[in-house]
PDB file of C-alpha atoms in Angstrom:
ATOM      1  CA  UNK H   1      14.959  33.000   9.491  1.00 98.00           C
ATOM      2  CA  UNK H   2      11.678  32.655   7.617  1.00 98.00           C
ATOM      3  CA  UNK H   3       9.230  35.531   7.747  1.00 99.00           C
ATOM      4  CA  UNK H   4       6.292  37.162   6.017  1.00 99.00           C
ATOM      5  CA  UNK H   5       7.664  40.392   4.576  1.00 98.00           C
ATOM      6  CA  UNK H   6       5.554  43.387   3.585  1.00 97.00           C
ATOM      7  CA  UNK H   7       7.268  45.511   0.915  1.00 96.00           C
ATOM      8  CA  UNK H   8       4.297  47.655  -0.118  1.00 97.00           C
ATOM      9  CA  UNK H   9       0.660  48.256   0.797  1.00 97.00           C
ATOM     10  CA  UNK H  10      -2.007  46.245  -0.965  1.00 97.00           C
ATOM     11  CA  UNK H  11      -4.198  43.144  -0.932  1.00 98.00           C
ATOM     12  CA  UNK H  12      -3.197  39.878   0.814  1.00 98.00           C
ATOM     13  CA  UNK H  13      -1.036  39.006  -2.192  1.00 97.00           C
ATOM     14  CA  UNK H  14       1.614  41.533  -1.083  1.00 98.00           C
ATOM     15  CA  UNK H  15       2.498  39.299   1.891  1.00 98.00           C
ATOM     16  CA  UNK H  16       5.701  37.502   0.813  1.00 98.00           C
ATOM     17  CA  UNK H  17       7.128  34.393   2.495  1.00 98.00           C
ATOM     18  CA  UNK H  18      10.895  35.006   2.550  1.00 97.00           C
ATOM     19  CA  UNK H  19      14.122  33.890   4.169  1.00 98.00           C
ATOM     20  CA  UNK H  20      15.820  36.897   5.765  1.00 98.00           C
ATOM     21  CA  UNK H  21      18.627  37.624   8.229  1.00 97.00           C
ATOM     22  CA  UNK H  22      18.074  36.885  11.903  1.00 98.00           C
ATOM     23  CA  UNK H  23      17.573  39.947  14.132  1.00 96.00           C
ATOM     24  CA  UNK H  24      20.494  40.972  16.326  1.00 90.00           C
ATOM     25  CA  UNK H  25      19.542  41.984  19.879  1.00 85.00           C
ATOM     26  CA  UNK H  26      20.090  45.604  20.845  1.00 92.00           C
ATOM     27  CA  UNK H  27      20.825  46.748  24.373  1.00 94.00           C
ATOM     28  CA  UNK H  28      17.795  46.214  26.592  1.00 95.00           C
ATOM     29  CA  UNK H  29      16.265  43.758  24.124  1.00 96.00           C
ATOM     30  CA  UNK H  30      15.953  39.986  23.866  1.00 98.00           C
ATOM     31  CA  UNK H  31      15.322  37.554  21.002  1.00 98.00           C
ATOM     32  CA  UNK H  32      12.140  35.474  21.132  1.00 98.00           C
ATOM     33  CA  UNK H  33      11.721  32.303  19.080  1.00 99.00           C
ATOM     34  CA  UNK H  34       8.134  32.707  17.903  1.00 99.00           C
ATOM     35  CA  UNK H  35       5.817  29.732  18.351  1.00 99.00           C
ATOM     36  CA  UNK H  36       2.669  31.376  17.008  1.00 98.00           C
ATOM     37  CA  UNK H  37       1.198  34.786  16.280  1.00 99.00           C
ATOM     38  CA  UNK H  38      -2.488  35.682  16.137  1.00 98.00           C
ATOM     39  CA  UNK H  39      -3.899  37.845  13.349  1.00 98.00           C
ATOM     40  CA  UNK H  40      -5.610  41.145  14.206  1.00 96.00           C
ATOM     41  CA  UNK H  41      -7.443  43.839  12.266  1.00 93.00           C
ATOM     42  CA  UNK H  42      -4.414  46.051  12.932  1.00 92.00           C
ATOM     43  CA  UNK H  43      -2.451  43.743  10.616  1.00 96.00           C
ATOM     44  CA  UNK H  44      -5.044  44.296   7.887  1.00 95.00           C
ATOM     45  CA  UNK H  45      -4.919  48.087   8.308  1.00 93.00           C
ATOM     46  CA  UNK H  46      -1.111  48.172   8.200  1.00 95.00           C
ATOM     47  CA  UNK H  47      -1.058  45.911   5.141  1.00 97.00           C
ATOM     48  CA  UNK H  48      -3.607  48.062   3.297  1.00 96.00           C
ATOM     49  CA  UNK H  49      -2.211  51.367   4.528  1.00 93.00           C
ATOM     50  CA  UNK H  50      -4.063  54.258   6.134  1.00 86.00           C
ATOM     51  CA  UNK H  51      -3.694  57.873   4.908  1.00 82.00           C
ATOM     52  CA  UNK H  52      -1.382  59.777   7.232  1.00 82.00           C
ATOM     53  CA  UNK H  53       0.131  56.605   8.721  1.00 85.00           C
ATOM     54  CA  UNK H  54       3.566  55.776   7.349  1.00 86.00           C
ATOM     55  CA  UNK H  55       5.813  52.787   7.872  1.00 90.00           C
ATOM     56  CA  UNK H  56       9.250  51.932   6.542  1.00 92.00           C
ATOM     57  CA  UNK H  57       9.451  48.989   4.152  1.00 95.00           C
ATOM     58  CA  UNK H  58      10.288  46.152   4.370  1.00 96.00           C
ATOM     59  CA  UNK H  59       8.073  45.536   7.388  1.00 97.00           C
ATOM     60  CA  UNK H  60       6.952  42.491   9.381  1.00 98.00           C
ATOM     61  CA  UNK H  61       3.421  42.428  10.798  1.00 98.00           C
ATOM     62  CA  UNK H  62       2.146  40.748  13.966  1.00 98.00           C
ATOM     63  CA  UNK H  63       1.635  41.931  17.543  1.00 96.00           C
ATOM     64  CA  UNK H  64      -0.043  38.900  19.229  1.00 97.00           C
ATOM     65  CA  UNK H  65       3.001  36.751  20.009  1.00 98.00           C
ATOM     66  CA  UNK H  66       3.882  33.652  22.025  1.00 99.00           C
ATOM     67  CA  UNK H  67       7.264  31.941  22.007  1.00 99.00           C
ATOM     68  CA  UNK H  68      10.404  31.100  23.970  1.00 99.00           C
ATOM     69  CA  UNK H  69      13.479  33.104  24.950  1.00 98.00           C
ATOM     70  CA  UNK H  70      16.700  32.531  23.017  1.00 97.00           C
ATOM     71  CA  UNK H  71      18.653  33.826  26.017  1.00 95.00           C
ATOM     72  CA  UNK H  72      17.817  34.321  29.658  1.00 96.00           C
ATOM     73  CA  UNK H  73      17.716  37.585  31.614  1.00 95.00           C
ATOM     74  CA  UNK H  74      16.664  38.576  35.119  1.00 94.00           C
ATOM     75  CA  UNK H  75      14.227  35.967  36.452  1.00 94.00           C
ATOM     76  CA  UNK H  76      13.721  34.445  32.991  1.00 97.00           C
ATOM     77  CA  UNK H  77      15.794  31.426  31.968  1.00 98.00           C
ATOM     78  CA  UNK H  78      16.850  30.575  28.433  1.00 98.00           C
ATOM     79  CA  UNK H  79      14.020  28.709  26.706  1.00 98.00           C
ATOM     80  CA  UNK H  80      11.339  30.084  29.038  1.00 98.00           C
ATOM     81  CA  UNK H  81       7.868  30.240  27.502  1.00 99.00           C
ATOM     82  CA  UNK H  82       6.711  33.848  27.198  1.00 99.00           C
ATOM     83  CA  UNK H  83       4.131  36.108  25.622  1.00 98.00           C
ATOM     84  CA  UNK H  84       4.908  39.583  24.336  1.00 98.00           C
ATOM     85  CA  UNK H  85       3.099  42.614  25.721  1.00 97.00           C
ATOM     86  CA  UNK H  86       2.667  44.459  22.408  1.00 95.00           C
ATOM     87  CA  UNK H  87       2.522  48.147  23.379  1.00 93.00           C
ATOM     88  CA  UNK H  88       5.773  50.070  22.968  1.00 90.00           C
ATOM     89  CA  UNK H  89       6.520  52.892  25.380  1.00 80.00           C
ATOM     90  CA  UNK H  90       6.243  56.361  23.861  1.00 72.00           C
ATOM     91  CA  UNK H  91       8.521  58.964  25.475  1.00 66.00           C
ATOM     92  CA  UNK H  92       6.099  61.740  24.447  1.00 68.00           C
ATOM     93  CA  UNK H  93       2.946  61.541  26.635  1.00 65.00           C
ATOM     94  CA  UNK H  94       1.004  63.680  24.142  1.00 62.00           C
ATOM     95  CA  UNK H  95       1.445  61.133  21.360  1.00 65.00           C
ATOM     96  CA  UNK H  96      -0.436  57.818  21.133  1.00 67.00           C
ATOM     97  CA  UNK H  97       1.285  54.571  22.002  1.00 72.00           C
ATOM     98  CA  UNK H  98       2.477  52.331  19.193  1.00 85.00           C
ATOM     99  CA  UNK H  99       2.409  48.586  18.667  1.00 89.00           C
ATOM    100  CA  UNK H 100       5.001  45.976  17.844  1.00 92.00           C
ATOM    101  CA  UNK H 101       4.326  45.016  14.229  1.00 92.00           C
ATOM    102  CA  UNK H 102       1.944  47.948  13.777  1.00 90.00           C
ATOM    103  CA  UNK H 103       2.535  51.493  12.509  1.00 86.00           C
ATOM    104  CA  UNK H 104       5.672  51.693  14.645  1.00 83.00           C
ATOM    105  CA  UNK H 105       8.285  50.529  12.104  1.00 84.00           C
ATOM    106  CA  UNK H 106       9.022  47.859  14.719  1.00 91.00           C
ATOM    107  CA  UNK H 107       9.024  44.385  13.191  1.00 96.00           C
ATOM    108  CA  UNK H 108       6.430  41.960  14.530  1.00 97.00           C
ATOM    109  CA  UNK H 109       5.711  38.270  14.970  1.00 98.00           C
ATOM    110  CA  UNK H 110       5.051  37.026  11.435  1.00 99.00           C
ATOM    111  CA  UNK H 111       8.548  35.537  11.675  1.00 99.00           C
ATOM    112  CA  UNK H 112      10.490  32.740  13.330  1.00 99.00           C
ATOM    113  CA  UNK H 113      12.415  35.235  15.486  1.00 99.00           C
ATOM    114  CA  UNK H 114      11.623  38.668  16.878  1.00 98.00           C
ATOM    115  CA  UNK H 115      13.605  41.256  18.827  1.00 96.00           C
ATOM    116  CA  UNK H 116      11.624  42.552  21.815  1.00 95.00           C
ATOM    117  CA  UNK H 117      12.339  45.053  24.618  1.00 95.00           C
ATOM    118  CA  UNK H 118      12.924  43.114  27.828  1.00 97.00           C
ATOM    119  CA  UNK H 119      10.244  45.213  29.519  1.00 95.00           C
ATOM    120  CA  UNK H 120       7.637  43.737  27.128  1.00 96.00           C
ATOM    121  CA  UNK H 121       8.262  40.123  28.141  1.00 98.00           C
ATOM    122  CA  UNK H 122       5.573  38.376  30.230  1.00 98.00           C
ATOM    123  CA  UNK H 123       5.650  34.796  31.517  1.00 98.00           C
ATOM    124  CA  UNK H 124       3.256  32.574  29.555  1.00 98.00           C
ATOM    125  CA  UNK H 125       0.554  31.143  31.838  1.00 96.00           C
ATOM    126  CA  UNK H 126       1.098  27.372  31.915  1.00 96.00           C
ATOM    127  CA  UNK H 127      -2.652  26.715  31.881  1.00 96.00           C
ATOM    128  CA  UNK H 128      -2.876  27.935  28.272  1.00 98.00           C
ATOM    129  CA  UNK H 129      -1.429  26.319  25.157  1.00 98.00           C
ATOM    130  CA  UNK H 130       0.836  28.459  22.979  1.00 98.00           C
ATOM    131  CA  UNK H 131      -2.012  28.890  20.476  1.00 98.00           C
ATOM    132  CA  UNK H 132      -4.363  30.077  23.226  1.00 98.00           C
ATOM    133  CA  UNK H 133      -1.782  32.328  24.881  1.00 98.00           C
ATOM    134  CA  UNK H 134      -0.916  34.188  21.677  1.00 97.00           C
ATOM    135  CA  UNK H 135      -4.603  34.994  21.147  1.00 97.00           C
ATOM    136  CA  UNK H 136      -4.900  37.003  24.372  1.00 97.00           C
ATOM    137  CA  UNK H 137      -2.405  39.864  24.160  1.00 95.00           C
ATOM    138  CA  UNK H 138      -4.404  42.231  21.940  1.00 95.00           C
ATOM    139  CA  UNK H 139      -8.155  41.651  21.586  1.00 95.00           C
ATOM    140  CA  UNK H 140      -8.698  39.888  24.920  1.00 97.00           C
ATOM    141  CA  UNK H 141      -6.633  42.443  26.827  1.00 97.00           C
ATOM    142  CA  UNK H 142      -8.459  45.263  25.055  1.00 96.00           C
ATOM    143  CA  UNK H 143     -11.824  43.766  26.028  1.00 97.00           C
ATOM    144  CA  UNK H 144     -10.671  43.357  29.630  1.00 98.00           C
ATOM    145  CA  UNK H 145      -9.800  47.054  29.749  1.00 97.00           C
ATOM    146  CA  UNK H 146     -13.096  47.975  28.068  1.00 97.00           C
ATOM    147  CA  UNK H 147     -15.136  46.028  30.606  1.00 98.00           C
ATOM    148  CA  UNK H 148     -13.279  47.679  33.474  1.00 98.00           C
ATOM    149  CA  UNK H 149     -14.244  51.042  31.961  1.00 97.00           C
ATOM    150  CA  UNK H 150     -17.875  49.944  31.559  1.00 97.00           C
ATOM    151  CA  UNK H 151     -18.178  49.704  35.379  1.00 97.00           C
ATOM    152  CA  UNK H 152     -21.124  47.336  34.982  1.00 97.00           C
ATOM    153  CA  UNK H 153     -22.674  45.566  37.946  1.00 97.00           C
ATOM    154  CA  UNK H 154     -24.110  42.052  38.187  1.00 98.00           C
ATOM    155  CA  UNK H 155     -27.326  41.867  36.167  1.00 98.00           C
ATOM    156  CA  UNK H 156     -26.618  44.923  33.981  1.00 98.00           C
ATOM    157  CA  UNK H 157     -27.318  44.760  30.249  1.00 99.00           C
ATOM    158  CA  UNK H 158     -24.425  45.083  27.795  1.00 99.00           C
ATOM    159  CA  UNK H 159     -24.537  45.236  23.984  1.00 98.00           C
ATOM    160  CA  UNK H 160     -21.658  43.699  22.026  1.00 98.00           C
ATOM    161  CA  UNK H 161     -21.223  44.483  18.339  1.00 96.00           C
ATOM    162  CA  UNK H 162     -19.449  42.084  15.968  1.00 91.00           C
ATOM    163  CA  UNK H 163     -19.819  39.022  18.173  1.00 91.00           C
ATOM    164  CA  UNK H 164     -17.967  36.764  15.736  1.00 91.00           C
ATOM    165  CA  UNK H 165     -14.567  38.471  15.924  1.00 89.00           C
ATOM    166  CA  UNK H 166     -11.802  38.242  18.504  1.00 92.00           C
ATOM    167  CA  UNK H 167     -13.067  41.287  20.417  1.00 94.00           C
ATOM    168  CA  UNK H 168     -16.725  40.271  20.228  1.00 95.00           C
ATOM    169  CA  UNK H 169     -16.268  36.653  21.282  1.00 96.00           C
ATOM    170  CA  UNK H 170     -13.916  37.674  24.113  1.00 97.00           C
ATOM    171  CA  UNK H 171     -16.447  40.249  25.303  1.00 98.00           C
ATOM    172  CA  UNK H 172     -19.199  37.617  25.489  1.00 98.00           C
ATOM    173  CA  UNK H 173     -16.996  35.246  27.508  1.00 98.00           C
ATOM    174  CA  UNK H 174     -15.839  37.913  29.965  1.00 98.00           C
ATOM    175  CA  UNK H 175     -19.227  39.617  30.337  1.00 98.00           C
ATOM    176  CA  UNK H 176     -20.954  36.335  31.184  1.00 98.00           C
ATOM    177  CA  UNK H 177     -18.227  35.460  33.686  1.00 98.00           C
ATOM    178  CA  UNK H 178     -18.958  38.850  35.300  1.00 98.00           C
ATOM    179  CA  UNK H 179     -22.673  37.916  35.446  1.00 98.00           C
ATOM    180  CA  UNK H 180     -23.852  40.542  32.979  1.00 99.00           C
ATOM    181  CA  UNK H 181     -26.797  40.108  30.614  1.00 99.00           C
ATOM    182  CA  UNK H 182     -25.414  40.012  27.088  1.00 98.00           C
ATOM    183  CA  UNK H 183     -26.994  41.132  23.829  1.00 98.00           C
ATOM    184  CA  UNK H 184     -24.735  40.183  20.921  1.00 97.00           C
ATOM    185  CA  UNK H 185     -25.033  41.436  17.352  1.00 96.00           C
ATOM    186  CA  UNK H 186     -23.776  39.372  14.425  1.00 93.00           C
ATOM    187  CA  UNK H 187     -24.976  37.940  11.108  1.00 88.00           C
ATOM    188  CA  UNK H 188     -26.098  34.533   9.748  1.00 88.00           C
ATOM    189  CA  UNK H 189     -27.408  31.463  11.555  1.00 90.00           C
ATOM    190  CA  UNK H 190     -24.004  29.865  12.167  1.00 92.00           C
ATOM    191  CA  UNK H 191     -22.596  32.891  13.998  1.00 93.00           C
ATOM    192  CA  UNK H 192     -25.831  33.307  15.949  1.00 94.00           C
ATOM    193  CA  UNK H 193     -25.666  29.692  17.118  1.00 95.00           C
ATOM    194  CA  UNK H 194     -22.020  30.040  18.196  1.00 95.00           C
ATOM    195  CA  UNK H 195     -22.725  33.312  20.018  1.00 96.00           C
ATOM    196  CA  UNK H 196     -25.466  31.622  22.029  1.00 96.00           C
ATOM    197  CA  UNK H 197     -23.253  28.614  22.696  1.00 96.00           C
ATOM    198  CA  UNK H 198     -20.573  30.748  24.366  1.00 97.00           C
ATOM    199  CA  UNK H 199     -23.091  32.546  26.556  1.00 96.00           C
ATOM    200  CA  UNK H 200     -24.959  35.391  24.842  1.00 97.00           C
ATOM    201  CA  UNK H 201     -28.444  35.800  26.345  1.00 98.00           C
ATOM    202  CA  UNK H 202     -29.842  37.469  23.227  1.00 98.00           C
ATOM    203  CA  UNK H 203     -28.388  37.426  19.711  1.00 97.00           C
ATOM    204  CA  UNK H 204     -29.588  39.850  17.037  1.00 97.00           C
ATOM    205  CA  UNK H 205     -29.083  39.211  13.324  1.00 94.00           C
ATOM    206  CA  UNK H 206     -28.169  42.672  12.035  1.00 89.00           C
ATOM    207  CA  UNK H 207     -29.192  41.671   8.496  1.00 87.00           C
ATOM    208  CA  UNK H 208     -32.725  40.660   9.443  1.00 90.00           C
ATOM    209  CA  UNK H 209     -33.681  42.764  12.456  1.00 89.00           C
ATOM    210  CA  UNK H 210     -33.702  46.379  13.585  1.00 94.00           C
ATOM    211  CA  UNK H 211     -31.047  46.376  16.287  1.00 95.00           C
ATOM    212  CA  UNK H 212     -32.455  49.349  18.217  1.00 96.00           C
ATOM    213  CA  UNK H 213     -35.986  47.894  18.248  1.00 97.00           C
ATOM    214  CA  UNK H 214     -34.747  44.485  19.414  1.00 97.00           C
ATOM    215  CA  UNK H 215     -32.540  45.931  22.162  1.00 97.00           C
ATOM    216  CA  UNK H 216     -35.393  48.026  23.557  1.00 97.00           C
ATOM    217  CA  UNK H 217     -37.711  45.015  23.368  1.00 97.00           C
ATOM    218  CA  UNK H 218     -35.408  42.748  25.379  1.00 97.00           C
ATOM    219  CA  UNK H 219     -34.531  45.428  27.946  1.00 98.00           C
ATOM    220  CA  UNK H 220     -38.196  46.419  28.395  1.00 97.00           C
ATOM    221  CA  UNK H 221     -37.521  49.823  26.795  1.00 96.00           C
ATOM    222  CA  UNK H 222     -34.833  50.623  29.362  1.00 97.00           C
ATOM    223  CA  UNK H 223     -31.808  50.343  27.073  1.00 98.00           C
ATOM    224  CA  UNK H 224     -28.410  48.916  27.949  1.00 99.00           C
ATOM    225  CA  UNK H 225     -25.922  50.024  30.584  1.00 99.00           C
ATOM    226  CA  UNK H 226     -22.936  49.746  28.258  1.00 99.00           C
ATOM    227  CA  UNK H 227     -21.934  49.067  24.657  1.00 98.00           C
ATOM    228  CA  UNK H 228     -18.744  47.377  23.449  1.00 97.00           C
ATOM    229  CA  UNK H 229     -18.093  48.842  19.989  1.00 95.00           C
ATOM    230  CA  UNK H 230     -15.147  48.040  17.735  1.00 91.00           C
ATOM    231  CA  UNK H 231     -17.020  48.645  14.469  1.00 91.00           C
ATOM    232  CA  UNK H 232     -17.011  52.447  14.332  1.00 85.00           C
ATOM    233  CA  UNK H 233     -18.839  54.620  11.812  1.00 88.00           C
ATOM    234  CA  UNK H 234     -21.790  52.320  11.096  1.00 90.00           C
ATOM    235  CA  UNK H 235     -22.616  51.456  14.705  1.00 92.00           C
ATOM    236  CA  UNK H 236     -21.931  54.584  16.776  1.00 93.00           C
ATOM    237  CA  UNK H 237     -25.310  56.231  16.007  1.00 94.00           C
ATOM    238  CA  UNK H 238     -27.140  53.031  16.988  1.00 95.00           C
ATOM    239  CA  UNK H 239     -25.005  52.569  20.097  1.00 96.00           C
ATOM    240  CA  UNK H 240     -25.963  56.064  21.274  1.00 96.00           C
ATOM    241  CA  UNK H 241     -29.657  55.285  20.737  1.00 96.00           C
ATOM    242  CA  UNK H 242     -29.728  52.060  22.778  1.00 97.00           C
ATOM    243  CA  UNK H 243     -27.848  53.345  25.834  1.00 98.00           C
ATOM    244  CA  UNK H 244     -29.887  54.148  28.919  1.00 98.00           C
ATOM    245  CA  UNK H 245     -29.307  57.327  30.924  1.00 98.00           C
ATOM    246  CA  UNK H 246     -25.773  57.404  32.296  1.00 98.00           C
ATOM    247  CA  UNK H 247     -24.713  54.600  29.953  1.00 98.00           C
ATOM    248  CA  UNK H 248     -21.212  54.119  28.581  1.00 98.00           C
ATOM    249  CA  UNK H 249     -20.128  53.617  24.986  1.00 98.00           C
ATOM    250  CA  UNK H 250     -16.684  52.010  25.117  1.00 98.00           C
ATOM    251  CA  UNK H 251     -14.850  51.891  21.795  1.00 96.00           C
ATOM    252  CA  UNK H 252     -11.666  50.307  20.498  1.00 92.00           C
ATOM    253  CA  UNK H 253     -11.877  50.145  16.719  1.00 84.00           C
ATOM    254  CA  UNK H 254     -13.107  51.468  13.409  1.00 82.00           C
ATOM    255  CA  UNK H 255     -13.538  48.479  11.104  1.00 80.00           C
ATOM    256  CA  UNK H 256     -16.439  50.195   9.289  1.00 80.00           C
ATOM    257  CA  UNK H 257     -14.753  53.587   9.073  1.00 81.00           C
ATOM    258  CA  UNK H 258     -13.108  56.253  11.262  1.00 82.00           C
ATOM    259  CA  UNK H 259     -15.677  59.067  11.152  1.00 88.00           C
ATOM    260  CA  UNK H 260     -19.007  58.563  12.924  1.00 87.00           C
ATOM    261  CA  UNK H 261     -22.062  60.819  13.133  1.00 88.00           C
ATOM    262  CA  UNK H 262     -23.149  61.365  16.730  1.00 90.00           C
ATOM    263  CA  UNK H 263     -26.334  63.045  17.939  1.00 91.00           C
ATOM    264  CA  UNK H 264     -24.790  65.432  20.455  1.00 94.00           C
ATOM    265  CA  UNK H 265     -28.061  66.399  22.245  1.00 95.00           C
ATOM    266  CA  UNK H 266     -28.698  62.715  22.989  1.00 95.00           C
ATOM    267  CA  UNK H 267     -25.224  62.380  24.497  1.00 96.00           C
ATOM    268  CA  UNK H 268     -25.583  65.269  26.927  1.00 97.00           C
ATOM    269  CA  UNK H 269     -29.298  64.918  27.687  1.00 97.00           C
ATOM    270  CA  UNK H 270     -28.836  61.246  28.626  1.00 97.00           C
ATOM    271  CA  UNK H 271     -25.495  62.057  30.317  1.00 98.00           C
ATOM    272  CA  UNK H 272     -23.711  59.384  28.318  1.00 98.00           C
ATOM    273  CA  UNK H 273     -19.990  58.678  28.442  1.00 98.00           C
ATOM    274  CA  UNK H 274     -17.896  57.815  25.387  1.00 97.00           C
ATOM    275  CA  UNK H 275     -14.638  56.119  26.356  1.00 97.00           C
ATOM    276  CA  UNK H 276     -11.761  55.144  24.096  1.00 94.00           C
ATOM    277  CA  UNK H 277      -9.670  52.068  24.775  1.00 93.00           C
ATOM    278  CA  UNK H 278      -6.235  51.320  23.376  1.00 88.00           C
ATOM    279  CA  UNK H 279      -5.186  47.897  24.608  1.00 89.00           C
ATOM    280  CA  UNK H 280      -4.436  47.708  28.330  1.00 93.00           C
ATOM    281  CA  UNK H 281      -1.454  47.686  30.669  1.00 93.00           C
ATOM    282  CA  UNK H 282       0.960  44.844  31.311  1.00 95.00           C
ATOM    283  CA  UNK H 283      -0.406  44.497  34.844  1.00 96.00           C
ATOM    284  CA  UNK H 284      -3.931  44.217  33.409  1.00 96.00           C
ATOM    285  CA  UNK H 285      -2.724  41.418  31.128  1.00 97.00           C
ATOM    286  CA  UNK H 286      -1.416  39.443  34.104  1.00 97.00           C
ATOM    287  CA  UNK H 287      -4.615  40.124  36.074  1.00 98.00           C
ATOM    288  CA  UNK H 288      -6.682  38.948  33.095  1.00 98.00           C
ATOM    289  CA  UNK H 289      -4.679  35.712  32.844  1.00 98.00           C
ATOM    290  CA  UNK H 290      -5.513  34.933  36.482  1.00 98.00           C
ATOM    291  CA  UNK H 291      -9.197  35.798  35.998  1.00 98.00           C
ATOM    292  CA  UNK H 292      -9.417  33.452  33.022  1.00 98.00           C
ATOM    293  CA  UNK H 293      -7.871  30.644  35.039  1.00 98.00           C
ATOM    294  CA  UNK H 294     -10.250  31.188  37.966  1.00 98.00           C
ATOM    295  CA  UNK H 295     -13.305  31.341  35.695  1.00 98.00           C
ATOM    296  CA  UNK H 296     -12.015  28.517  33.462  1.00 97.00           C
ATOM    297  CA  UNK H 297     -12.243  30.681  30.338  1.00 98.00           C
ATOM    298  CA  UNK H 298     -10.444  29.543  27.206  1.00 97.00           C
ATOM    299  CA  UNK H 299     -10.107  31.782  24.146  1.00 97.00           C
ATOM    300  CA  UNK H 300     -12.163  30.976  21.067  1.00 96.00           C
ATOM    301  CA  UNK H 301      -9.890  29.874  18.209  1.00 98.00           C
ATOM    302  CA  UNK H 302     -11.398  30.004  14.734  1.00 97.00           C
ATOM    303  CA  UNK H 303      -8.570  28.601  12.634  1.00 98.00           C
ATOM    304  CA  UNK H 304      -4.820  27.959  12.483  1.00 99.00           C
ATOM    305  CA  UNK H 305      -2.665  28.650   9.410  1.00 99.00           C
ATOM    306  CA  UNK H 306       1.012  28.002   8.715  1.00 99.00           C
ATOM    307  CA  UNK H 307       3.225  31.085   8.487  1.00 99.00           C
ATOM    308  CA  UNK H 308       3.605  30.750   4.712  1.00 98.00           C
ATOM    309  CA  UNK H 309      -0.210  30.881   4.411  1.00 99.00           C
ATOM    310  CA  UNK H 310      -0.544  34.294   6.080  1.00 99.00           C
ATOM    311  CA  UNK H 311      -2.302  35.671   2.995  1.00 98.00           C
ATOM    312  CA  UNK H 312      -5.046  33.061   3.403  1.00 98.00           C
ATOM    313  CA  UNK H 313      -5.376  33.990   7.081  1.00 99.00           C
ATOM    314  CA  UNK H 314      -5.899  37.630   6.051  1.00 98.00           C
ATOM    315  CA  UNK H 315      -8.493  36.592   3.484  1.00 98.00           C
ATOM    316  CA  UNK H 316     -10.273  34.593   6.176  1.00 98.00           C
ATOM    317  CA  UNK H 317     -10.453  37.631   8.450  1.00 96.00           C
ATOM    318  CA  UNK H 318     -11.548  39.986   5.679  1.00 96.00           C
ATOM    319  CA  UNK H 319     -14.315  37.588   4.617  1.00 94.00           C
ATOM    320  CA  UNK H 320     -15.886  38.096   8.068  1.00 91.00           C
ATOM    321  CA  UNK H 321     -16.768  34.391   8.110  1.00 92.00           C
ATOM    322  CA  UNK H 322     -14.572  33.645  11.110  1.00 94.00           C
ATOM    323  CA  UNK H 323     -15.679  33.201  14.715  1.00 95.00           C
ATOM    324  CA  UNK H 324     -12.914  33.846  17.224  1.00 96.00           C
ATOM    325  CA  UNK H 325      -9.176  34.264  16.720  1.00 97.00           C
ATOM    326  CA  UNK H 326      -7.162  33.374  13.627  1.00 98.00           C
ATOM    327  CA  UNK H 327      -3.630  32.172  14.414  1.00 99.00           C
ATOM    328  CA  UNK H 328      -0.402  31.711  12.437  1.00 99.00           C
ATOM    329  CA  UNK H 329       1.766  28.797  13.585  1.00 98.00           C
ATOM    330  CA  UNK H 330       5.488  28.722  12.844  1.00 97.00           C
TER     331      UNK H 330
END
């Protein structure tokens, strides 16, 4: 099969398009013929390497997968269209879960074929194309879980950082479908226009405006009920400032760095909650699919690259010029 093989950490140039042996299914596993695989920031982190996180080379990235079964099992027939729930079960409840194609040493979807535990197979909703379906398993599911944790009610204000990415654009779509008032933060006129087009009530250009001042202005100095934050170090202090009493900061990423400075007195005096989110459950994924069908929500796709052009897809994501999901097509 053809695959993008990672043999060492580094820049996008370390992603090699190779022909390698097909995977052989182990007991309890099934082979999926990959149709497409979306790119996530996790792929960037694994490619670059993070101190303390080790993987075995060679490695194949990719956790956002849609494809078809090479053999049937249970209620699934051979050739059935499926998506892959990307979280691998961890037998130790005190250790964090791991991801297919992530820091798990489990090869991912940047390949024509992938071996997957049968328990991770989910029927692909027929109302989505393969490209759309592969974009939902990581960022959209994470956002769904985050919004459930926000516990917002109709008419509540929510702040969404990084509106141009997969998480940010998904959060705008879902929050508006839940009848929340959305303040999105992004940069440049093009991203601002697109954020408004998909439903944001207020869009703040972080390069030209003081985010805290603008949030307080639009909420009449009340602050927001919740913040969706996948940026990390640079935004946590601001997120804490703009939350109203009893507000929730829900986090899922660290694209600007892993260590944030938090004003502890503000957290306890305003009785704030800080909630971490790592993906969601398989049942949440199925529930989200149904919600998207009912609300007629389609994922935002920024661009589609061929598998051999994975390095260009990574460059696109790292440029931060994208809006929505970036997808690799086999």
